[in-house]
Short mmCIF file of C-alpha atoms and ligand atoms in Angstrom, two decimals:
data_model
loop_
_atom_site.label_atom_id
_atom_site.label_comp_id
_atom_site.label_asym_id
_atom_site.label_seq_id
_atom_site.Cartn_x
_atom_site.Cartn_y
_atom_site.Cartn_z
CA MET A 236 -20.76 -117.93 106.90
CA THR A 237 -20.71 -121.38 105.39
CA THR A 238 -21.13 -124.38 107.60
CA ASN A 239 -20.98 -128.10 107.33
CA PRO A 240 -24.41 -129.16 106.04
CA SER A 241 -24.66 -131.82 108.68
CA ALA A 242 -24.21 -129.31 111.46
CA THR A 243 -27.00 -127.28 113.00
CA VAL A 244 -26.76 -123.54 112.86
CA SER A 245 -28.72 -122.04 115.69
CA GLN A 246 -29.71 -118.52 114.86
CA SER A 247 -30.38 -117.47 118.40
CA ILE A 248 -28.69 -114.08 118.25
CA ILE A 249 -32.04 -112.49 117.66
CA SER A 250 -34.26 -112.99 120.63
CA GLY A 251 -37.86 -114.03 120.33
CA PHE A 252 -38.84 -110.56 121.44
CA ILE A 253 -37.01 -108.86 118.61
CA LEU A 254 -38.42 -111.28 116.09
CA ARG A 255 -41.92 -110.54 117.37
CA PHE A 256 -41.15 -106.83 117.09
CA ILE A 257 -40.05 -107.31 113.50
CA PHE A 258 -43.14 -109.35 112.63
CA LEU A 259 -45.50 -106.85 114.17
CA THR A 260 -43.93 -103.72 112.76
CA GLY A 261 -41.92 -104.80 109.74
CA ALA A 262 -39.17 -102.81 111.43
CA LEU A 263 -36.15 -104.75 110.31
CA LEU A 264 -34.72 -101.61 108.77
CA LEU A 265 -35.38 -99.59 111.92
CA CYS A 266 -33.04 -101.40 114.26
CA PRO A 267 -29.76 -101.86 112.42
CA SER A 268 -27.70 -101.72 115.59
CA MET A 269 -29.57 -104.70 117.02
CA LEU A 270 -29.38 -106.62 113.78
CA LYS A 271 -25.92 -105.77 112.53
CA ALA A 272 -25.04 -107.80 109.43
CA GLN A 273 -28.65 -108.89 109.12
CA VAL A 274 -30.16 -105.79 107.60
CA ASN A 275 -32.27 -106.22 104.48
CA PRO A 276 -31.26 -103.38 102.12
CA PHE A 277 -33.77 -104.42 99.44
CA GLY A 278 -36.97 -103.58 101.32
CA ASN A 279 -40.25 -105.15 100.29
CA PRO A 280 -40.65 -105.52 96.52
CA LEU A 281 -44.07 -106.47 95.21
CA ILE A 282 -43.30 -110.03 94.09
CA PRO A 283 -41.16 -112.66 95.86
CA ASP A 284 -39.00 -113.29 92.81
CA MET A 285 -36.73 -111.36 90.48
CA ILE A 286 -38.94 -109.80 87.86
CA ALA A 287 -38.67 -106.72 85.62
CA ASP A 288 -40.68 -104.86 82.95
CA ALA A 289 -43.88 -105.50 84.89
CA SER A 290 -47.33 -104.73 83.49
CA ILE A 291 -50.07 -104.71 86.11
CA GLN A 292 -53.83 -104.44 85.72
CA GLU A 293 -56.98 -105.45 87.54
CA ILE A 294 -59.27 -107.89 85.74
CA ALA A 295 -62.56 -108.88 87.39
CA GLY A 296 -61.33 -108.24 90.91
CA THR A 297 -57.93 -109.86 90.50
CA PHE A 298 -54.62 -108.05 89.97
CA TYR A 299 -52.53 -109.55 87.16
CA CYS A 300 -48.80 -108.94 86.88
CA TYR A 301 -47.17 -109.99 83.61
CA ALA A 302 -43.42 -109.43 83.59
CA THR A 303 -39.99 -110.51 82.51
CA THR A 304 -38.70 -113.25 84.79
CA ASP A 305 -35.07 -112.35 85.25
CA GLY A 306 -32.31 -114.76 84.42
CA TYR A 307 -30.53 -114.50 87.77
CA ASP A 308 -27.23 -112.82 86.95
CA GLN A 309 -27.06 -114.07 83.37
CA GLY A 310 -27.44 -110.66 81.71
CA LEU A 311 -29.63 -110.70 78.60
CA LYS A 312 -28.36 -114.08 77.45
CA THR A 313 -31.25 -115.83 79.09
CA SER A 314 -34.55 -115.17 80.80
CA GLY A 315 -37.06 -117.04 82.87
CA PRO A 316 -40.27 -118.51 81.44
CA PRO A 317 -43.63 -116.70 81.06
CA VAL A 318 -45.61 -116.81 84.28
CA VAL A 319 -48.33 -114.44 85.43
CA TRP A 320 -48.49 -113.48 89.10
CA LYS A 321 -51.97 -112.81 90.49
CA SER A 322 -53.33 -111.33 93.70
CA LYS A 323 -56.68 -110.47 95.24
CA ASP A 324 -55.28 -107.93 97.68
CA PHE A 325 -52.00 -106.74 96.08
CA VAL A 326 -50.00 -108.28 98.95
CA HIS A 327 -50.37 -112.05 98.57
CA TRP A 328 -49.28 -113.05 95.05
CA TYR A 329 -49.29 -116.47 93.41
CA PHE A 330 -48.76 -118.16 90.07
CA SER A 331 -49.02 -121.69 88.76
CA GLY A 332 -47.39 -123.00 85.59
CA PHE A 333 -46.86 -121.15 82.29
CA TYR A 334 -49.41 -119.00 80.47
CA PHE A 335 -47.66 -119.16 77.06
CA PRO A 336 -46.40 -122.76 76.75
CA SER A 337 -44.72 -122.50 73.34
CA ALA A 338 -42.63 -119.52 74.52
CA VAL A 339 -41.00 -121.46 77.36
CA GLY A 340 -37.29 -121.69 76.67
CA GLN A 341 -37.22 -118.57 74.48
CA LEU A 342 -35.82 -115.19 75.49
CA TYR A 343 -39.08 -113.83 76.85
CA TRP A 344 -39.34 -110.19 77.92
CA ALA A 345 -41.79 -107.41 78.61
CA PRO A 346 -45.14 -109.07 77.76
CA SER A 347 -47.26 -105.89 78.18
CA LYS A 348 -50.71 -105.83 79.74
CA ALA A 349 -53.37 -108.25 78.51
CA ILE A 350 -55.64 -106.23 76.22
CA GLU A 351 -59.27 -107.30 75.93
CA ALA A 352 -60.58 -106.92 72.36
CA ASN A 353 -62.61 -108.90 69.85
CA GLY A 354 -63.79 -111.18 72.65
CA LYS A 355 -60.23 -112.30 73.38
CA TYR A 356 -57.11 -111.21 75.26
CA TYR A 357 -53.94 -110.05 73.50
CA ILE A 358 -50.41 -109.66 74.82
CA TYR A 359 -47.35 -108.34 72.96
CA PRO A 360 -44.21 -109.87 74.45
CA THR A 361 -40.71 -109.36 73.10
CA ILE A 362 -39.45 -112.84 72.19
CA ASN A 363 -35.89 -113.35 70.99
CA GLY A 364 -35.69 -109.58 70.40
CA PHE A 365 -38.92 -109.08 68.41
CA MET A 366 -42.45 -108.12 69.42
CA TYR A 367 -45.05 -110.84 68.79
CA PRO A 368 -48.80 -110.55 69.25
CA ALA A 369 -50.25 -113.51 71.12
CA VAL A 370 -53.85 -114.34 71.86
CA ALA A 371 -55.90 -116.35 74.34
CA ASP A 372 -59.50 -116.73 75.45
CA SER A 373 -58.55 -115.86 79.04
CA PRO A 374 -55.94 -113.61 80.66
CA ASP A 375 -54.62 -116.80 82.30
CA GLY A 376 -53.87 -118.26 78.88
CA PRO A 377 -52.83 -120.46 77.33
CA PHE A 378 -51.62 -117.79 74.88
CA LYS A 379 -50.41 -118.73 71.42
CA LEU A 380 -48.87 -116.72 68.59
CA ALA A 381 -51.66 -114.77 66.88
CA LYS A 382 -50.10 -114.43 63.43
CA GLY A 383 -48.20 -117.59 62.73
CA PRO A 384 -47.60 -121.20 63.61
CA ASP A 385 -47.38 -121.38 67.39
CA SER A 386 -43.78 -122.43 67.34
CA PHE A 387 -40.31 -120.91 67.61
CA VAL A 388 -38.47 -123.66 65.79
CA LYS A 389 -37.35 -121.13 63.16
CA PRO A 390 -37.66 -117.34 62.80
CA PHE A 391 -41.17 -116.27 61.87
CA SER A 392 -40.92 -112.71 60.65
CA SER A 393 -44.51 -112.90 59.44
CA ALA A 394 -45.61 -113.71 62.99
CA THR A 395 -44.06 -110.58 64.50
CA LEU A 396 -46.06 -107.46 65.23
CA LEU A 397 -44.03 -105.41 62.74
CA LYS A 398 -42.20 -106.43 59.60
CA THR A 399 -38.59 -107.12 60.40
CA THR A 400 -37.16 -107.44 56.89
CA ASP A 401 -36.36 -103.74 56.54
CA PRO A 402 -33.15 -103.02 58.50
CA ASN A 403 -34.20 -99.36 58.76
CA GLY A 404 -37.75 -100.20 59.73
CA PRO A 405 -39.35 -99.43 63.05
CA ALA A 406 -39.21 -102.94 64.49
CA GLY A 407 -38.29 -102.88 68.14
CA ILE A 408 -39.08 -104.13 71.62
CA ASP A 409 -41.23 -103.33 74.66
CA ALA A 410 -44.75 -102.94 73.29
CA GLU A 411 -47.25 -100.87 75.31
CA VAL A 412 -50.84 -100.98 74.04
CA PHE A 413 -53.51 -98.40 74.85
CA ILE A 414 -57.19 -98.34 73.81
CA ASP A 415 -58.87 -94.95 73.75
CA ASP A 416 -62.47 -94.23 74.72
CA ASP A 417 -63.47 -94.46 71.02
CA HIS A 418 -62.06 -98.04 70.98
CA GLN A 419 -59.14 -97.13 68.69
CA ALA A 420 -56.05 -99.05 69.80
CA TYR A 421 -52.49 -97.68 69.75
CA VAL A 422 -49.13 -99.31 70.24
CA PHE A 423 -46.02 -97.65 71.64
CA TRP A 424 -42.59 -99.25 71.66
CA GLN A 425 -38.82 -98.80 71.85
CA ARG A 426 -37.20 -95.54 70.70
CA LYS A 427 -40.46 -93.60 71.28
CA HIS A 428 -42.24 -95.13 68.28
CA ALA A 429 -46.04 -95.06 68.15
CA ALA A 430 -48.78 -96.03 65.70
CA LYS A 431 -52.40 -97.04 65.50
CA LEU A 432 -53.11 -100.72 65.95
CA ASN A 433 -55.60 -102.08 63.43
CA ASN A 434 -58.89 -103.59 64.55
CA ASP A 435 -57.46 -107.09 64.20
CA MET A 436 -55.12 -106.15 67.10
CA VAL A 437 -52.21 -107.91 65.38
CA THR A 438 -51.26 -105.55 62.51
CA VAL A 439 -50.01 -101.99 62.75
CA ASP A 440 -51.00 -98.93 60.71
CA THR A 441 -48.27 -97.87 58.29
CA ALA A 442 -48.18 -94.32 59.69
CA VAL A 443 -45.54 -94.72 62.41
CA ILE A 444 -44.44 -91.63 64.33
CA THR A 445 -41.57 -90.90 66.71
CA ILE A 446 -42.89 -88.98 69.69
CA PRO A 447 -40.94 -85.73 70.14
CA THR A 448 -39.32 -85.29 73.54
CA PRO A 449 -37.10 -82.59 75.01
CA ARG A 450 -34.69 -85.17 76.42
CA LYS A 451 -32.70 -87.11 73.86
CA GLY A 452 -31.05 -90.49 73.91
CA TYR A 453 -31.89 -94.17 73.81
CA SER A 454 -35.32 -94.99 75.17
CA GLU A 455 -37.30 -98.17 75.87
CA GLY A 456 -40.06 -99.37 78.18
CA PRO A 457 -42.70 -96.78 77.17
CA ILE A 458 -45.73 -96.20 79.41
CA PHE A 459 -48.96 -94.71 78.08
CA PHE A 460 -52.21 -93.88 79.85
CA LYS A 461 -55.07 -91.38 79.92
CA ARG A 462 -56.44 -89.50 82.92
CA LYS A 463 -59.10 -86.80 82.90
CA GLY A 464 -58.77 -86.23 79.16
CA ILE A 465 -54.95 -85.93 79.17
CA TYR A 466 -52.77 -88.49 77.39
CA TYR A 467 -49.47 -89.21 79.15
CA PHE A 468 -46.41 -90.70 77.47
CA LEU A 469 -43.63 -91.77 79.85
CA TYR A 470 -40.30 -92.71 78.30
CA THR A 471 -37.09 -94.02 79.79
CA LEU A 472 -33.63 -92.57 79.50
CA GLY A 473 -30.35 -94.33 80.19
CA GLY A 474 -30.36 -97.76 81.70
CA HIS A 475 -29.07 -99.86 84.56
CA GLU A 476 -28.33 -97.67 87.57
CA ASN A 477 -28.95 -94.53 85.49
CA TYR A 478 -32.42 -95.56 84.37
CA GLN A 479 -35.02 -92.80 84.68
CA TYR A 480 -38.48 -91.89 83.43
CA ALA A 481 -39.54 -88.55 81.94
CA TYR A 482 -42.84 -87.62 80.31
CA VAL A 483 -44.67 -85.53 77.75
CA PHE A 484 -48.44 -85.17 77.41
CA SER A 485 -51.14 -84.33 74.92
CA ARG A 486 -54.59 -82.79 75.35
CA LYS A 487 -55.51 -83.72 71.77
CA SER A 488 -54.82 -87.37 70.92
CA PRO A 489 -52.61 -90.36 71.71
CA LEU A 490 -50.37 -89.38 68.79
CA GLY A 491 -50.09 -85.73 69.80
CA PRO A 492 -49.44 -82.92 69.39
CA PHE A 493 -47.45 -83.26 72.60
CA GLU A 494 -46.61 -80.62 75.18
CA PHE A 495 -43.44 -80.57 77.29
CA PRO A 496 -44.04 -80.00 81.01
CA LYS A 497 -41.57 -77.88 82.98
CA ASP A 498 -40.75 -80.54 85.56
CA ASP A 499 -40.75 -83.62 83.37
CA LEU A 500 -38.78 -86.18 85.42
CA VAL A 501 -41.06 -88.83 86.92
CA SER A 502 -38.37 -91.00 88.53
CA THR A 503 -34.60 -91.06 88.85
CA THR A 504 -32.09 -92.68 91.18
CA ASP A 505 -32.80 -91.47 94.71
CA TYR A 506 -29.74 -91.85 96.92
CA ALA A 507 -31.59 -90.73 100.06
CA SER A 508 -34.17 -93.48 99.62
CA GLN A 509 -31.57 -95.93 98.29
CA VAL A 510 -33.55 -96.53 95.09
CA PHE A 511 -31.20 -97.19 92.18
CA GLY A 512 -32.14 -97.06 88.51
CA PRO A 513 -35.95 -96.97 88.62
CA GLY A 514 -36.79 -98.27 85.15
CA HIS A 515 -39.13 -100.25 82.93
CA GLY A 516 -42.47 -100.79 84.60
CA CYS A 517 -45.95 -99.42 84.10
CA VAL A 518 -48.67 -97.16 85.43
CA PHE A 519 -51.99 -98.64 86.42
CA ASN A 520 -55.24 -97.34 87.81
CA VAL A 521 -57.62 -99.18 90.11
CA PRO A 522 -60.88 -99.07 88.14
CA GLY A 523 -63.51 -96.82 89.67
CA THR A 524 -60.98 -94.74 91.61
CA ASP A 525 -58.57 -91.89 90.90
CA ASN A 526 -55.75 -93.95 92.43
CA TYR A 527 -52.78 -94.36 90.11
CA TYR A 528 -49.65 -96.38 90.79
CA PHE A 529 -46.16 -96.24 89.33
CA VAL A 530 -44.47 -99.62 88.97
CA PHE A 531 -40.71 -99.79 88.38
CA LEU A 532 -37.81 -102.19 88.39
CA GLU A 533 -34.87 -101.41 90.64
CA TYR A 534 -31.31 -102.16 89.72
CA SER A 535 -29.40 -102.42 92.96
CA ARG A 536 -28.49 -106.12 92.68
CA GLY A 537 -26.79 -105.46 89.34
CA SER A 538 -27.30 -107.42 86.11
CA THR A 539 -30.58 -109.27 85.61
CA ASN A 540 -31.35 -109.64 89.30
CA ARG A 541 -34.00 -106.98 89.31
CA GLN A 542 -36.99 -106.70 91.58
CA THR A 543 -40.15 -104.66 91.05
CA TYR A 544 -41.59 -102.01 93.38
CA VAL A 545 -44.74 -99.90 93.44
CA ASN A 546 -45.36 -96.35 94.64
CA LYS A 547 -48.26 -93.94 94.34
CA LEU A 548 -48.36 -91.74 91.23
CA GLU A 549 -49.74 -88.32 92.08
CA PHE A 550 -50.84 -85.34 90.03
CA ASN A 551 -51.02 -81.59 90.48
CA GLU A 552 -54.28 -79.69 89.95
CA ASP A 553 -53.27 -78.82 86.37
CA GLY A 554 -52.74 -82.51 85.54
CA SER A 555 -48.95 -82.43 85.65
CA ILE A 556 -47.26 -85.45 87.23
CA ARG A 557 -45.46 -84.99 90.54
CA PRO A 558 -42.02 -86.64 90.76
CA VAL A 559 -42.67 -90.01 92.38
CA ASN A 560 -41.71 -90.30 96.04
CA LEU A 561 -39.69 -93.47 95.52
CA THR A 562 -39.51 -96.01 98.33
CA LEU A 563 -38.66 -99.68 98.69
CA THR A 564 -41.54 -100.31 101.09
CA GLY A 565 -44.50 -100.66 98.72
CA VAL A 566 -48.11 -99.53 99.00
CA GLY A 567 -49.61 -102.45 100.94
CA ALA A 568 -53.05 -103.93 100.32
CA LEU A 569 -55.18 -102.19 97.68
CA CYS A 570 -58.19 -104.39 98.28
CA PRO A 571 -58.00 -106.02 101.71
CA VAL A 572 -59.28 -109.56 101.96
CA ARG A 573 -59.65 -111.73 105.02
CA GLN A 574 -56.42 -113.49 105.84
CA ASP A 575 -55.77 -115.73 108.82
CA ARG A 576 -53.21 -114.42 111.26
CA LYS A 577 -49.72 -115.69 110.64
CA ARG A 578 -48.12 -117.76 113.36
CA LEU A 579 -45.13 -116.08 114.97
CA VAL A 580 -41.84 -117.86 114.53
CA VAL A 581 -39.62 -117.22 117.54
CA GLU A 582 -36.52 -119.09 116.42
CA VAL A 583 -35.18 -120.39 113.15
CA LYS A 584 -32.56 -123.01 112.40
CA ALA A 585 -31.14 -124.04 109.06
CA SER A 586 -28.70 -126.64 107.78
CA SER A 587 -26.42 -123.95 106.32
CA ILE A 588 -26.21 -120.36 105.16
CA ARG A 589 -24.88 -119.04 101.88
CA PRO A 590 -21.94 -116.64 102.37
CA GLU A 591 -22.73 -112.93 102.26
CA LEU A 592 -22.66 -111.37 98.82
CA LYS A 593 -21.24 -107.90 98.19
CA ILE A 594 -23.08 -106.30 95.28
CA GLN A 595 -20.67 -105.07 92.62
CA PRO A 596 -21.76 -101.56 91.65
CA VAL A 597 -21.12 -99.97 88.29
CA LYS A 598 -18.28 -97.43 87.99
CA ASP A 599 -18.59 -94.28 90.13
CA SER A 600 -21.68 -95.66 91.85
CA LEU A 601 -22.71 -94.77 95.38
CA LEU A 602 -24.36 -98.16 95.72
CA GLN A 603 -22.96 -100.10 98.64
CA ARG A 604 -24.98 -103.17 99.41
CA THR A 605 -24.21 -106.50 100.96
CA GLU A 606 -26.81 -109.25 100.88
CA ALA A 607 -26.99 -111.67 103.79
CA PHE A 608 -28.94 -114.93 103.60
CA VAL A 609 -29.78 -115.73 107.22
CA PRO A 610 -32.76 -118.04 107.91
CA GLN A 611 -34.68 -115.25 109.68
CA PHE A 612 -35.06 -113.58 106.30
CA ALA A 613 -37.59 -116.30 105.39
CA PHE A 614 -39.85 -114.89 108.13
CA ASP A 615 -39.38 -111.11 108.02
CA GLY A 616 -42.41 -110.29 105.86
CA ALA A 617 -40.20 -108.76 103.15
CA ASN A 618 -39.92 -109.99 99.57
CA GLY A 619 -36.47 -108.43 99.18
CA SER A 620 -34.75 -110.70 101.71
CA ARG A 621 -34.25 -114.45 101.61
CA TRP A 622 -32.65 -117.40 103.31
CA MET A 623 -30.34 -119.36 101.09
CA ALA A 624 -28.43 -122.52 101.93
CA ALA A 625 -24.73 -122.86 101.23
CA PRO A 626 -24.02 -123.92 97.62
CA ASP A 627 -22.48 -127.21 98.74
CA ASP A 628 -25.37 -128.15 101.02
CA SER A 629 -26.78 -131.29 99.42
CA ALA A 630 -29.42 -131.95 102.09
CA CYS A 631 -30.63 -128.51 103.08
CA TRP A 632 -33.42 -127.85 105.54
CA ILE A 633 -34.89 -125.05 107.63
CA VAL A 634 -36.82 -125.41 110.88
CA ALA A 635 -39.36 -122.90 112.24
CA ASP A 636 -39.93 -122.95 115.99
CA LEU A 637 -43.26 -121.43 117.11
CA GLY A 638 -42.19 -121.42 120.78
CA LYS A 639 -45.00 -123.77 121.90
CA PRO A 640 -47.45 -126.13 120.17
CA HIS A 641 -50.10 -124.42 118.01
CA LYS A 642 -52.87 -125.59 115.75
CA ILE A 643 -51.59 -125.12 112.20
CA ARG A 644 -53.85 -125.23 109.18
CA GLN A 645 -51.66 -124.07 106.30
CA SER A 646 -48.08 -123.53 105.15
CA ASP A 647 -47.23 -121.25 102.19
CA VAL A 648 -43.62 -121.36 100.97
CA TYR A 649 -42.28 -118.83 98.46
CA PHE A 650 -39.09 -120.41 97.14
CA VAL A 651 -36.26 -118.57 95.42
CA ARG A 652 -36.52 -118.91 91.62
CA PRO A 653 -39.90 -120.63 91.67
CA THR A 654 -40.20 -120.62 87.87
CA ALA A 655 -37.62 -123.43 87.68
CA GLY A 656 -39.68 -125.65 89.99
CA HIS A 657 -39.25 -127.20 93.43
CA ALA A 658 -39.77 -130.44 95.30
CA TYR A 659 -39.61 -130.62 99.09
CA ARG A 660 -40.67 -132.47 102.21
CA LEU A 661 -42.55 -130.89 105.12
CA ASP A 662 -42.32 -132.50 108.56
CA TYR A 663 -43.68 -131.42 111.94
CA SER A 664 -42.96 -132.13 115.58
CA THR A 665 -44.12 -131.10 119.03
CA ASP A 666 -40.81 -131.76 120.79
CA GLY A 667 -38.18 -131.31 118.07
CA LYS A 668 -37.21 -134.99 118.36
CA THR A 669 -40.03 -137.08 116.92
CA TRP A 670 -41.03 -135.98 113.44
CA PHE A 671 -44.08 -136.74 111.34
CA LYS A 672 -44.58 -136.19 107.63
CA GLY A 673 -46.92 -133.25 107.08
CA GLY A 674 -46.72 -132.36 103.41
CA GLY A 675 -44.57 -131.54 100.43
CA HIS A 676 -44.23 -133.33 97.11
CA SER A 677 -41.53 -135.26 95.27
CA ASN A 678 -42.47 -134.08 91.77
CA LEU A 679 -40.95 -130.85 90.43
CA SER A 680 -43.74 -128.27 90.54
CA VAL A 681 -43.58 -124.77 89.01
CA ARG A 682 -45.61 -122.44 91.20
CA SER A 683 -45.45 -120.02 94.08
CA PRO A 684 -46.28 -120.31 96.86
CA HIS A 685 -46.22 -124.05 97.48
CA THR A 686 -49.20 -124.55 99.77
CA ASP A 687 -49.81 -127.43 102.17
CA GLU A 688 -53.21 -127.71 103.83
CA LEU A 689 -52.57 -129.01 107.33
CA ALA A 690 -54.67 -130.04 110.30
CA ILE A 691 -51.98 -130.52 112.91
CA THR A 692 -50.80 -129.34 116.28
CA ALA A 693 -47.07 -128.68 116.27
CA ARG A 694 -44.36 -126.48 117.67
CA TYR A 695 -41.81 -127.16 114.91
CA LEU A 696 -42.10 -127.26 111.12
CA LYS A 697 -39.17 -128.58 109.11
CA LEU A 698 -38.85 -128.04 105.38
CA SER A 699 -36.28 -130.02 103.39
CA ILE A 700 -35.68 -128.88 99.81
CA THR A 701 -35.07 -131.93 97.65
CA SER A 702 -35.03 -130.22 94.24
CA GLY A 703 -34.84 -126.63 93.02
CA VAL A 704 -32.93 -123.54 94.10
CA LYS A 705 -32.07 -123.85 97.79
CA GLY A 706 -33.63 -120.74 99.21
CA ILE A 707 -36.84 -119.16 100.50
CA TRP A 708 -38.01 -115.55 100.14
CA GLU A 709 -40.88 -116.01 102.59
CA TRP A 710 -42.55 -118.82 104.51
CA ASN A 711 -46.01 -118.08 105.94
CA ILE A 712 -47.44 -120.42 108.55
CA TYR A 713 -51.13 -120.07 109.47
CA1 CA B 1056 -37.95 -112.31 103.34
#
């Protein structure tokens, strides 16, 4: 439904009771009959943005998520800038600015985990189709090219991880770096290539192997890790909706010899769970525990509109990997921290609503999804659903009604496409008629969430987006 921007759209079809029920239980998916046309089919991805190729790790009590920021329906012609999402509890994520300033504006994909070595941190992003080592003193950056002038004004083949002059050489994309217990580093990349990484962390041993696998075909997004003395190599097959992960393992070394397990599929499209094309992600372990997690992108919005999900990775007694029980619901907090209770929003109004979008599946697909953009989706506790204003709404706003006046101390807004920046105005009111300025900023700021510290008593909060993409994944009011 598209409305005149000047008109008020009252979204009163959902009663306050149902909204409370949704807030308390996250049960939006459980009551489709009550919420017809307002179901969120995308569940609760980890990050409130479209990201892919995620690499997650814990560094000094903080989870870091480096990833490809997707180009929003632009295919591989473009990508978002390098930002690193961080979280203390694995539920509330945030970023601010760019961690690799000179790479902004380039095609920036699959940055890998940040590897600590030689007193520094190294990442290995694929930039304009080639892997480049980059270095910084901190995992927050700023990173710069490790092997060449920190600039992309012209091609720098000498700055890439591998020589790119040989057309038959092993240059590729999607670096995954692993350091063994003896401190030897290894790098794995596209088409199942692997080699030792020299001590400088920026040059590669000349002995490059191709890891043998029982399943053939194009492969990218390799994952490598070690658990209880076993080395695991996970490789993708296919792509898009047919993306899947299989694995081989070695009891000897990171470069083999490898054994082929009987049940070797880790993840594949799961129609029952409505998970389509689980692809390029990572495996990470919470240090000090035997808890492993499988991170994957999901393809059900088509094109480069991917979101990233996390499920538990579990093992059998003999060390073999169990097929991942794929869900769109996530794993919740991994390290709970104190968080003030969110205020309940009992009614939402917005200046307009973007028309529903029917996702175009690939040929012969069973994917049937329609995305709605109602304002309630900014308050449903799910990172897969969002309110978006109509495209022609030049003065868009959204109002949260708390039902009665409350003391409010903070507002956290997770805008759609935060990497392009937002400016907005935040007003508050006790009666819905007289408004006072509460926060916001007029400068374009690249971050998420946008936080306003407040010390007010109000029943209504009104947010007017003055610059940036006109939509909100989530708005938390404390
Ligand atoms: Ca949402």
